[in-house]
Short mmCIF file of C-alpha atoms (C1' of nucleotides) in Angstrom, two decimals:
data_model
loop_
_atom_site.label_atom_id
_atom_site.label_comp_id
_atom_site.label_asym_id
_atom_site.label_seq_id
_atom_site.Cartn_x
_atom_site.Cartn_y
_atom_site.Cartn_z
CA MET I 1 39.44 -3.26 58.22
CA THR I 2 37.20 -5.67 59.10
CA VAL I 3 34.69 -2.85 60.00
CA ILE I 4 31.98 -0.49 58.26
CA SER I 5 33.38 1.90 56.18
CA HIS I 6 30.87 4.59 56.90
CA GLN I 7 30.82 3.70 60.62
CA SER I 8 33.99 4.66 60.86
CA ILE I 9 34.56 7.61 58.93
CA ARG I 10 31.61 9.18 60.68
CA GLN I 11 34.00 8.14 63.64
CA ALA I 12 36.99 9.55 62.18
CA LEU I 13 35.30 12.52 61.30
CA LEU I 14 33.60 12.49 64.70
CA GLY I 15 37.18 12.66 66.52
CA ARG I 16 38.18 15.64 64.66
CA ILE I 17 36.26 17.65 65.23
CA GLN I 18 36.12 16.66 68.93
CA SER I 19 39.54 16.98 69.42
CA GLY I 20 39.60 20.68 68.46
CA GLU I 21 41.29 19.89 64.87
CA TRP I 22 38.08 21.83 62.91
CA ALA I 23 37.06 24.90 65.05
CA LEU I 24 33.48 25.49 66.20
CA GLY I 25 32.09 26.90 62.79
CA SER I 26 34.90 25.85 60.59
CA ARG I 27 34.42 24.66 57.37
CA ILE I 28 35.84 21.15 57.09
CA PRO I 29 37.40 19.79 53.80
CA GLY I 30 34.83 18.43 51.07
CA GLU I 31 33.41 15.53 50.65
CA THR I 32 35.79 14.79 46.79
CA ASP I 33 38.81 15.57 49.37
CA LEU I 34 37.84 13.34 52.49
CA ALA I 35 37.16 10.70 50.12
CA THR I 36 40.78 10.81 48.77
CA GLU I 37 42.21 11.30 52.04
CA TYR I 38 40.43 7.87 53.81
CA GLY I 39 40.50 6.01 50.32
CA CYS I 40 36.77 5.50 49.26
CA ALA I 41 33.71 6.93 47.36
CA ARG I 42 32.39 10.33 47.44
CA THR I 43 28.98 8.23 48.69
CA THR I 44 30.62 6.82 51.45
CA VAL I 45 31.39 10.03 53.30
CA ASN I 46 28.55 12.02 52.00
CA ARG I 47 27.07 9.11 54.16
CA ALA I 48 29.31 9.70 57.14
CA LEU I 49 28.35 13.35 56.88
CA GLN I 50 24.81 13.18 56.27
CA ALA I 51 25.05 11.15 59.76
CA LEU I 52 27.04 13.89 61.18
CA ALA I 53 24.71 16.23 60.34
CA ASP I 54 21.68 13.81 61.06
CA GLU I 55 23.07 14.08 64.65
CA GLY I 56 23.14 17.98 64.55
CA LEU I 57 27.38 18.18 64.92
CA VAL I 58 27.95 19.61 61.35
CA VAL I 59 25.53 22.05 59.19
CA ARG I 60 25.30 21.45 56.01
CA LYS I 61 24.64 23.95 53.03
CA ARG I 62 25.28 23.24 49.05
CA LYS I 63 28.07 24.84 47.81
CA GLY I 64 29.01 26.58 51.34
CA GLY I 65 30.20 23.09 52.00
CA THR I 66 30.08 21.61 55.53
CA ARG I 67 31.00 23.40 58.98
CA VAL I 68 31.27 22.08 62.08
CA CYS I 69 28.24 23.38 64.09
CA HIS I 70 29.32 26.79 65.93
CA MET I 71 26.31 26.22 68.68
CA PRO I 72 26.68 22.47 69.38
CA VAL I 73 22.93 21.51 70.92
CA ARG I 74 23.34 17.74 71.64
CA GLN I 75 20.03 16.58 71.11
CA ALA I 76 18.92 13.29 73.42
CA LYS I 77 16.51 11.07 71.92
CA PHE I 78 14.57 8.83 74.26
CA GLU I 79 11.75 6.56 74.13
CA ILE I 80 8.13 7.43 75.68
CA PRO I 81 7.84 4.54 78.52
CA ILE I 82 5.00 2.26 78.00
CA LEU I 83 3.83 1.60 81.71
CA ARG I 84 3.55 -2.03 81.61
CA GLU I 85 6.88 -2.75 80.02
CA GLN I 86 8.67 0.04 82.41
CA VAL I 87 6.94 -1.81 85.69
CA GLY I 88 8.09 -4.92 84.25
CA ALA I 89 11.47 -4.02 83.48
CA ALA I 90 11.64 -3.02 87.11
CA GLY I 91 11.17 -6.51 88.09
CA CYS I 92 7.43 -5.57 89.34
CA ASP I 93 4.14 -6.80 88.44
CA TYR I 94 1.60 -4.61 86.42
CA SER I 95 -1.73 -3.96 86.90
CA HIS I 96 -4.54 -1.40 86.01
CA ARG I 97 -7.72 0.03 87.71
CA LEU I 98 -10.13 2.11 85.54
CA VAL I 99 -11.45 4.74 87.97
CA SER I 100 -13.84 6.60 86.01
CA ASN I 101 -14.68 6.36 82.21
CA LYS I 102 -17.21 8.98 81.50
CA LEU I 103 -18.80 10.96 78.10
CA LYS I 104 -18.50 14.22 79.16
CA LEU I 105 -17.85 17.78 77.74
CA PRO I 106 -14.23 18.69 77.79
CA PRO I 107 -12.93 21.78 79.16
CA PRO I 108 -12.00 25.00 76.90
CA PRO I 109 -8.12 23.94 76.87
CA VAL I 110 -8.76 20.06 76.27
CA ARG I 111 -11.66 20.79 73.64
CA SER I 112 -8.98 22.65 71.32
CA ARG I 113 -5.83 20.31 71.92
CA LEU I 114 -8.26 17.71 70.60
CA HIS I 115 -10.25 20.32 67.64
CA ILE I 116 -13.89 19.07 69.20
CA PRO I 117 -16.21 20.96 68.06
CA ALA I 118 -17.96 22.94 70.68
CA GLY I 119 -21.19 21.33 72.15
CA GLU I 120 -19.59 17.54 71.92
CA LYS I 121 -18.98 15.20 74.26
CA ALA I 122 -15.75 13.33 74.42
CA ALA I 123 -14.78 10.05 76.28
CA HIS I 124 -12.89 10.74 79.56
CA MET I 125 -10.97 8.47 81.77
CA GLN I 126 -9.27 8.48 84.66
CA THR I 127 -6.70 5.39 85.43
CA ILE I 128 -4.34 4.49 87.94
CA HIS I 129 -1.38 2.04 87.10
CA TYR I 130 0.15 0.09 89.92
CA ALA I 131 3.92 -2.01 90.09
CA ASP I 132 3.36 -4.32 92.50
CA SER I 133 0.00 -3.40 93.47
CA ARG I 134 1.51 -0.11 94.98
CA PRO I 135 0.42 2.83 92.49
CA PHE I 136 3.21 4.01 90.27
CA ALA I 137 1.66 6.09 88.16
CA TYR I 138 -2.08 7.91 87.68
CA GLU I 139 -3.46 9.08 84.19
CA GLU I 140 -6.18 11.15 83.24
CA ARG I 141 -7.09 11.09 79.34
CA TRP I 142 -9.24 13.02 76.53
CA VAL I 143 -10.50 10.75 73.61
CA ASN I 144 -11.76 12.09 70.59
CA THR I 145 -14.72 9.79 70.14
CA GLN I 146 -15.41 11.16 66.34
CA THR I 147 -11.88 10.00 65.59
CA VAL I 148 -12.11 6.58 67.31
CA PRO I 149 -15.69 5.94 68.17
CA GLU I 150 -14.59 2.69 68.88
CA ILE I 151 -13.30 3.36 72.26
CA LEU I 152 -16.72 3.42 73.66
CA THR I 153 -16.94 -0.20 73.32
CA ALA I 154 -13.66 -1.40 73.99
CA PRO I 155 -13.22 -3.37 77.55
CA LEU I 156 -10.81 -0.70 79.23
CA ASP I 157 -10.61 -2.44 82.69
CA ILE I 158 -9.02 -5.11 80.60
CA ILE I 159 -6.93 -3.64 78.80
CA SER I 160 -5.50 0.32 79.38
CA ALA I 161 -7.26 3.02 77.17
CA ASN I 162 -3.31 3.22 76.64
CA GLU I 163 -2.45 -0.02 75.27
CA TRP I 164 -5.88 -0.20 73.29
CA LEU I 165 -5.28 3.08 71.47
CA VAL I 166 -0.98 1.92 70.75
CA LYS I 167 -2.80 -0.97 69.35
CA THR I 168 -5.60 0.98 67.48
CA VAL I 169 -4.11 3.68 66.23
CA PRO I 170 -0.54 2.85 66.28
CA PHE I 171 2.35 5.22 64.79
CA SER I 172 0.72 8.15 65.01
CA SER I 173 1.97 11.31 65.63
CA GLY I 174 2.14 13.57 68.81
CA ASP I 175 3.29 16.22 70.93
CA VAL I 176 5.01 15.92 74.67
CA ALA I 177 6.00 18.00 77.05
CA PHE I 178 7.13 17.03 80.67
CA SER I 179 6.90 19.59 83.76
CA ALA I 180 6.50 19.36 87.30
CA VAL I 181 3.51 19.91 89.58
CA ASN I 182 2.90 19.69 93.56
CA ALA I 183 -0.03 16.60 94.17
CA ASN I 184 -3.46 17.92 94.91
CA GLU I 185 -6.14 16.19 96.09
CA LYS I 186 -6.56 13.88 93.94
CA ILE I 187 -3.41 13.71 92.50
CA ALA I 188 -2.49 12.60 96.38
CA THR I 189 -4.94 10.50 96.62
CA ALA I 190 -4.75 8.14 93.56
CA LEU I 191 -1.53 7.91 94.15
CA GLU I 192 -1.34 7.52 97.99
CA THR I 193 1.30 9.94 98.81
CA ASN I 194 1.00 13.45 100.69
CA VAL I 195 -0.55 16.77 98.69
CA GLY I 196 1.80 19.28 97.61
CA ALA I 197 4.44 16.25 96.80
CA ALA I 198 6.56 17.32 94.25
CA ILE I 199 4.87 15.25 91.09
CA PHE I 200 6.64 14.38 87.96
CA VAL I 201 4.19 15.25 85.07
CA ILE I 202 4.18 14.04 81.01
CA ASP I 203 1.11 15.83 79.33
CA ARG I 204 0.73 14.29 75.51
CA THR I 205 -1.34 15.03 72.64
CA THR I 206 -1.29 12.28 69.80
CA TRP I 207 -3.04 12.44 66.36
CA LEU I 208 -3.03 10.66 62.82
CA ASP I 209 -2.85 13.55 60.21
CA ASP I 210 -5.50 15.73 60.58
CA ALA I 211 -7.42 13.17 63.09
CA PHE I 212 -6.50 14.62 66.94
CA ILE I 213 -7.27 11.48 69.06
CA THR I 214 -6.32 11.82 72.13
CA THR I 215 -4.77 14.35 74.99
CA MET I 216 -3.38 12.79 78.27
CA THR I 217 -1.63 13.81 81.46
CA LEU I 218 0.59 11.26 83.63
CA TYR I 219 1.46 11.90 87.12
CA TYR I 220 4.12 9.87 87.94
CA LYS I 221 4.69 8.75 91.78
CA GLU I 222 7.04 10.98 93.78
CA GLY I 223 11.15 10.18 92.86
CA TYR I 224 10.36 9.37 89.56
CA LYS I 225 13.07 9.53 87.25
CA LEU I 226 13.80 9.89 83.49
CA HIS I 227 16.88 8.93 81.70
CA SER I 228 18.52 9.27 78.46
CA GLN I 229 21.51 9.59 76.75
CA LEU I 230 22.80 11.76 74.58
CA MET W 1 7.52 13.78 40.44
CA THR W 2 9.13 16.64 41.30
CA VAL W 3 10.09 15.32 44.66
CA ILE W 4 13.12 13.27 46.29
CA SER W 5 12.25 9.78 45.51
CA HIS W 6 13.25 8.42 48.67
CA GLN W 7 11.38 10.91 50.81
CA SER W 8 8.17 10.20 49.18
CA ILE W 9 9.34 6.50 49.00
CA ARG W 10 9.47 6.46 52.97
CA GLN W 11 5.86 8.54 53.27
CA ALA W 12 4.32 5.74 50.98
CA LEU W 13 5.23 3.09 53.25
CA LEU W 14 4.61 5.00 56.40
CA GLY W 15 1.25 5.38 54.89
CA ARG W 16 0.71 1.64 54.48
CA ILE W 17 2.33 1.19 57.82
CA GLN W 18 -0.64 3.88 59.26
CA SER W 19 -3.60 2.66 57.41
CA GLY W 20 -2.78 -0.63 58.90
CA GLU W 21 -2.35 -2.57 55.05
CA TRP W 22 0.53 -3.62 57.00
CA ALA W 23 -0.34 -4.47 60.64
CA LEU W 24 1.41 -4.57 63.84
CA GLY W 25 4.28 -7.54 63.66
CA SER W 26 3.40 -9.10 59.90
CA ARG W 27 6.00 -8.86 57.39
CA ILE W 28 6.25 -6.32 54.39
CA PRO W 29 7.54 -6.79 50.87
CA GLY W 30 11.23 -6.98 50.29
CA GLU W 31 12.83 -4.54 49.01
CA THR W 32 13.24 -5.67 45.57
CA ASP W 33 9.76 -6.14 45.02
CA LEU W 34 9.32 -2.97 46.39
CA ALA W 35 11.63 -1.47 44.10
CA THR W 36 9.90 -3.40 41.33
CA GLU W 37 6.60 -1.92 42.81
CA TYR W 38 7.48 1.69 42.56
CA GLY W 39 9.95 1.65 39.52
CA CYS W 40 13.09 2.47 41.18
CA ALA W 41 15.97 1.06 42.37
CA ARG W 42 16.56 -0.89 45.14
CA THR W 43 19.15 1.56 46.85
CA THR W 44 16.39 3.63 46.88
CA VAL W 45 14.01 1.60 48.52
CA ASN W 46 16.55 0.45 50.82
CA ARG W 47 17.34 4.50 51.78
CA ALA W 48 13.32 4.47 52.90
CA LEU W 49 13.30 1.30 55.10
CA GLN W 50 16.36 2.52 56.99
CA ALA W 51 15.36 5.73 57.83
CA LEU W 52 12.01 4.31 58.95
CA ALA W 53 14.38 1.35 61.08
CA ASP W 54 16.38 4.25 62.50
CA GLU W 55 12.44 6.28 64.00
CA GLY W 56 11.90 3.03 65.27
CA LEU W 57 8.54 1.69 62.95
CA VAL W 58 9.99 -0.92 61.21
CA VAL W 59 12.11 -3.76 62.25
CA ARG W 60 14.94 -5.08 59.92
CA LYS W 61 16.48 -8.35 59.87
CA ARG W 62 19.15 -10.25 57.14
CA LYS W 63 16.82 -13.08 55.58
CA GLY W 64 14.18 -12.82 58.23
CA GLY W 65 12.89 -9.34 55.89
CA THR W 66 11.44 -6.39 57.48
CA ARG W 67 8.45 -6.46 59.41
CA VAL W 68 6.44 -3.37 61.49
CA CYS W 69 7.75 -3.05 64.87
CA HIS W 70 4.77 -5.05 67.32
CA MET W 71 5.15 -2.43 70.05
CA PRO W 72 5.69 1.11 68.17
CA VAL W 73 7.59 2.99 70.83
CA ARG W 74 7.90 6.30 69.18
CA GLN W 75 10.92 7.91 70.79
CA ALA W 76 10.98 11.54 71.02
CA LYS W 77 14.00 14.00 70.08
CA PHE W 78 14.80 17.00 71.37
CA GLU W 79 16.92 19.16 71.98
CA ILE W 80 19.00 19.79 75.20
CA PRO W 81 17.63 23.38 75.94
CA ILE W 82 20.65 26.01 76.64
CA LEU W 83 19.61 28.21 78.89
CA ARG W 84 20.51 31.82 77.33
CA GLU W 85 18.56 31.05 73.80
CA GLN W 86 15.75 29.61 75.91
CA VAL W 87 15.38 33.01 77.23
CA GLY W 88 16.05 35.07 74.42
CA ALA W 89 13.28 33.20 72.34
CA ALA W 90 11.10 34.41 74.94
CA GLY W 91 11.98 37.46 73.94
CA CYS W 92 13.64 38.12 77.45
CA ASP W 93 16.81 39.37 78.67
CA TYR W 94 19.19 36.67 79.85
CA SER W 95 21.75 37.41 82.76
CA HIS W 96 23.05 35.12 85.16
CA ARG W 97 25.01 35.19 88.64
CA LEU W 98 28.06 33.26 90.04
CA VAL W 99 26.24 32.67 93.62
CA SER W 100 29.57 30.65 94.73
CA ASN W 101 33.03 28.83 93.14
CA LYS W 102 34.81 27.05 95.43
CA LEU W 103 36.85 23.71 95.40
CA LYS W 104 36.11 21.47 97.82
CA LEU W 105 36.00 17.76 98.17
CA PRO W 106 32.76 16.54 96.48
CA PRO W 107 30.23 14.39 98.25
CA PRO W 108 30.31 10.65 97.37
CA PRO W 109 27.63 10.76 94.63
CA VAL W 110 29.63 13.56 92.40
CA ARG W 111 32.54 11.70 92.80
CA SER W 112 31.68 8.28 91.60
CA ARG W 113 29.54 9.99 88.93
CA LEU W 114 32.48 11.97 87.92
CA HIS W 115 35.32 9.09 88.48
CA ILE W 116 37.33 11.73 91.22
CA PRO W 117 40.10 9.49 93.67
CA ALA W 118 39.37 9.85 96.83
CA GLY W 119 40.57 12.94 98.62
CA GLU W 120 41.02 14.77 95.54
CA LYS W 121 38.50 18.40 95.42
CA ALA W 122 36.69 19.56 92.31
CA ALA W 123 34.95 22.49 91.79
CA HIS W 124 32.12 23.29 92.63
CA MET W 125 29.73 26.43 91.47
CA GLN W 126 25.95 27.59 91.88
CA THR W 127 24.89 29.81 89.57
CA ILE W 128 21.05 31.08 89.19
CA HIS W 129 20.35 32.20 86.02
CA TYR W 130 17.82 35.27 85.17
CA ALA W 131 15.21 36.16 82.69
CA ASP W 132 14.63 40.26 82.46
CA SER W 133 16.19 40.24 85.95
CA ARG W 134 13.65 37.41 87.26
CA PRO W 135 15.47 33.87 88.54
CA PHE W 136 14.46 31.49 85.82
CA ALA W 137 17.09 28.30 86.84
CA TYR W 138 19.61 27.58 89.60
CA GLU W 139 22.46 25.79 88.90
CA GLU W 140 24.66 23.78 90.64
CA ARG W 141 27.86 22.34 89.21
CA TRP W 142 30.51 19.89 89.89
CA VAL W 143 33.56 20.70 87.66
CA ASN W 144 36.49 17.36 87.32
CA THR W 145 39.38 19.81 87.56
CA GLN W 146 41.59 17.15 86.67
CA THR W 147 40.29 16.85 83.36
CA VAL W 148 39.80 20.74 82.79
CA PRO W 149 41.98 22.24 85.25
CA GLU W 150 41.44 25.56 82.90
CA ILE W 151 37.73 25.97 84.42
CA LEU W 152 39.45 27.54 87.72
CA THR W 153 40.86 30.47 85.75
CA ALA W 154 37.67 30.87 83.47
CA PRO W 155 35.96 34.34 84.49
CA LEU W 156 32.95 32.32 84.96
CA ASP W 157 31.17 36.33 86.12
CA ILE W 158 31.15 36.82 82.84
CA ILE W 159 30.67 33.60 81.18
CA SER W 160 28.88 31.03 82.41
CA ALA W 161 30.33 27.76 83.65
CA ASN W 162 27.80 25.75 80.97
CA GLU W 163 28.49 28.16 77.88
CA TRP W 164 32.25 28.06 78.98
CA LEU W 165 32.15 24.50 79.11
CA VAL W 166 30.28 24.02 76.20
CA LYS W 167 32.64 26.33 74.06
CA THR W 168 35.64 24.67 75.51
CA VAL W 169 35.01 20.59 75.25
CA PRO W 170 31.98 21.09 73.29
CA PHE W 171 30.59 17.64 71.29
CA SER W 172 30.73 15.72 74.48
CA SER W 173 28.82 12.62 75.49
CA GLY W 174 26.49 12.42 78.45
CA ASP W 175 23.33 11.71 80.05
CA VAL W 176 20.49 13.36 81.29
CA ALA W 177 17.55 12.72 83.90
CA PHE W 178 13.87 14.73 84.52
CA SER W 179 12.69 14.37 87.72
CA ALA W 180 10.32 16.43 90.25
CA VAL W 181 11.23 17.75 93.67
CA ASN W 182 10.11 19.64 95.82
CA ALA W 183 12.29 22.99 96.64
CA ASN W 184 14.43 23.30 100.12
CA GLU W 185 15.22 26.29 101.39
CA LYS W 186 18.45 26.71 99.44
CA ILE W 187 16.14 26.27 95.87
CA ALA W 188 13.38 28.11 97.15
CA THR W 189 15.38 31.24 97.86
CA ALA W 190 17.72 31.30 94.92
CA LEU W 191 14.55 30.46 92.57
CA GLU W 192 12.01 33.25 94.81
CA THR W 193 9.88 30.99 95.33
CA ASN W 194 8.28 29.18 98.11
CA VAL W 195 9.64 26.05 99.77
CA GLY W 196 7.90 23.02 98.52
CA ALA W 197 7.20 24.37 95.44
CA ALA W 198 7.60 21.54 92.50
CA ILE W 199 10.58 22.28 90.63
CA PHE W 200 11.23 20.42 87.59
CA VAL W 201 14.36 19.12 87.58
CA ILE W 202 17.18 18.63 85.12
CA ASP W 203 20.24 16.32 85.86
CA ARG W 204 23.34 15.91 83.58
CA THR W 205 26.57 14.27 83.48
CA THR W 206 28.72 14.41 80.43
CA TRP W 207 32.33 12.84 79.23
CA LEU W 208 34.05 12.67 76.75
CA ASP W 209 35.87 9.68 76.09
CA ASP W 210 37.10 8.63 79.17
CA ALA W 211 37.33 11.78 80.61
CA PHE W 212 34.67 13.06 83.06
CA ILE W 213 34.11 16.78 82.42
CA THR W 214 31.12 17.82 84.46
CA THR W 215 27.45 16.80 86.62
CA MET W 216 24.97 19.41 87.52
CA THR W 217 21.66 19.53 88.60
CA LEU W 218 19.52 22.48 87.12
CA TYR W 219 16.03 23.65 88.88
CA TYR W 220 13.87 25.43 86.67
CA LYS W 221 11.40 27.96 87.73
CA GLU W 222 8.09 26.50 89.23
CA GLY W 223 5.35 26.01 86.12
CA TYR W 224 8.09 25.68 83.17
CA LYS W 225 7.73 23.14 80.77
CA LEU W 226 9.99 21.18 78.89
CA HIS W 227 8.10 20.49 75.53
CA SER W 228 8.89 18.21 72.29
CA GLN W 229 7.51 16.24 69.41
CA LEU W 230 7.71 12.79 68.77
"C1'" DA G 1 16.86 -38.31 65.64
"C1'" DA G 2 20.54 -34.93 66.70
"C1'" DA G 3 24.39 -32.44 65.22
"C1'" DA G 4 27.00 -30.44 62.20
"C1'" DT G 5 27.29 -29.11 57.46
"C1'" DT G 6 25.87 -26.39 53.26
"C1'" DA G 7 22.51 -23.82 50.69
"C1'" DT G 8 19.67 -19.89 50.38
"C1'" DT G 9 17.68 -15.65 50.93
"C1'" DA G 10 17.00 -10.81 52.36
"C1'" DT G 11 19.41 -7.16 54.23
"C1'" DG G 12 23.95 -3.95 54.76
"C1'" DT G 13 27.67 -2.10 52.11
"C1'" DG G 14 30.78 0.05 48.93
"C1'" DC G 15 31.83 1.77 44.51
"C1'" DA G 16 31.22 4.49 39.96
"C1'" DT G 17 28.77 7.32 37.46
"C1'" DA G 18 25.63 10.57 36.30
"C1'" DC G 19 22.97 14.26 37.10
"C1'" DA G 20 19.94 17.46 39.73
"C1'" DT G 21 19.92 21.69 43.01
"C1'" DA G 22 21.16 25.25 45.75
"C1'" DA G 23 23.99 28.78 47.12
"C1'" DT G 24 28.06 31.48 45.66
"C1'" DA G 25 31.23 34.12 43.19
"C1'" DA G 26 32.10 36.35 38.37
"C1'" DC G 27 30.81 38.72 35.10
"C1'" DA G 28 28.41 41.87 32.03
"C1'" DT G 29 24.81 44.96 31.20
"C1'" DG G 30 21.59 49.12 31.19
"C1'" DC H 1 27.18 51.52 40.26
"C1'" DA H 2 23.22 48.77 40.65
"C1'" DT H 3 21.42 45.18 38.66
"C1'" DG H 4 20.73 41.14 36.26
"C1'" DT H 5 23.22 36.77 33.90
"C1'" DT H 6 26.33 33.21 34.00
"C1'" DA H 7 29.32 30.00 35.51
"C1'" DT H 8 31.19 27.27 39.32
"C1'" DT H 9 30.76 24.31 43.10
"C1'" DA H 10 30.07 21.37 46.91
"C1'" DT H 11 26.46 18.67 48.16
"C1'" DG H 12 21.83 16.02 47.27
"C1'" DT H 13 20.14 11.76 45.14
"C1'" DA H 14 19.41 7.92 41.78
"C1'" DT H 15 21.04 3.95 39.42
"C1'" DG H 16 23.33 -0.74 38.99
"C1'" DC H 17 26.12 -3.56 40.42
"C1'" DA H 18 29.07 -6.62 43.19
"C1'" DC H 19 30.35 -8.67 47.04
"C1'" DA H 20 29.42 -9.33 52.42
"C1'" DT H 21 26.81 -10.76 56.43
"C1'" DA H 22 23.57 -13.13 59.04
"C1'" DA H 23 19.76 -15.63 59.91
"C1'" DT H 24 17.26 -19.45 58.37
"C1'" DA H 25 16.03 -23.48 55.71
"C1'" DA H 26 17.75 -27.94 53.91
"C1'" DT H 27 20.79 -31.24 53.94
"C1'" DT H 28 23.71 -34.93 55.17
"C1'" DT H 29 26.72 -36.79 58.14
"C1'" DT H 30 26.86 -39.14 63.27
#
DNA sequence: AAAATTATTATGTGCATACATAATAACATG
DNA sequence: CATGTTATTATGTATGCACATAATAATTTT
């Protein structure tokens, strides 16, 4: 075989799981046995099994051995889209407009999400993102000026806050949430759609270690779909 | 150090990336150098770097070396929720009601998604999922009876089609899409909400190798949020 | 100078070995 | 019989080595 052994073994094992040869929750042969069977080193089998474990297909326990996951929750992995790329990929021209950019007191939910002390202000900005000069998404963002004071002097009319943050504080951690809301007056106006339209929403908060950076809500033009494999 | 070396090295490297010591897109030292620096084998550094590459933080090329990803698209990973678990986790009782279950001609979009020949029928079922006897999600599903004929005799009033499929054809591949729609009459009735309400939607199609199994649309009760880390 | 060939380099992979560690089973002890 | 102690076992990790491979750089050939 010219193929890579640990990957083809992973594939072989996956096949035996999918075919039902090893039932849900059942224990599969030990690494040593499999190594003998496939004629390779235990290391190689180990690597294949770890990969399957990472994907949530098997559960491994010391001494307990490896067993097929009895509750196969396949996990979907998808890339948080970057608007410019997303628009570009669709063959459209990307642009954005900073509607407002003020320093003011954040409402309690935002304050707690960004761990901002009471009475402290934060940067609030509203941006409309366009694809070929048609609104594509509306962004509402709060930035913690204690952790990222440089945002105050950034040229946000030229580079969007999102991109500025990606360049300035890349590799931050965060959490995301997806939901749907009916467009209110403000959203409908920004996206040039009707009040009440079903809008796909992404909420996102990011931080770096203990420093909370930004929280953002992104309202997509109606009809938007986010795709992913699993 | 009592900690595991390849993980702590991964952590150390991550720190150097996050701190900006290695700028976006810049090349980082080779495995051999890093191994010397951290006083470990190249294999160990390799493992740490591969992990970072899997997470999309660095890009590795043979001969080209390893460089910090210049366009850091962090990918979110999340588990496709299983309704029963989801409801149970919220401390509610799960139940479901099979509203209809018929064999009929699928509409063209469904037919092509499941690769069903023209003129061939497929199983169509509508299910309402409840949390504490309040509607939680409404499911509309088509099952390819050529690949999974057993579905026709499954007791779908007792076990939901979803769970039956998970048990019968686990570990299938698939794709997912998220979107938002306004509730129409049918959805509104099923979810006991108003027509026009913003509904979070999950579309999902699954297959095993070449065999297309099922396609499903899940309409969540308004206000639902799907969370994830990144 | 353009194109084809060869060397170099950094990562990719596999293997044998050794030892660590968590979970369990077997055993002994009060 | 309950309980604490000691094997046993399967996975987890690290290492040194060898060789494969892709991408680039250097060289030669046309």
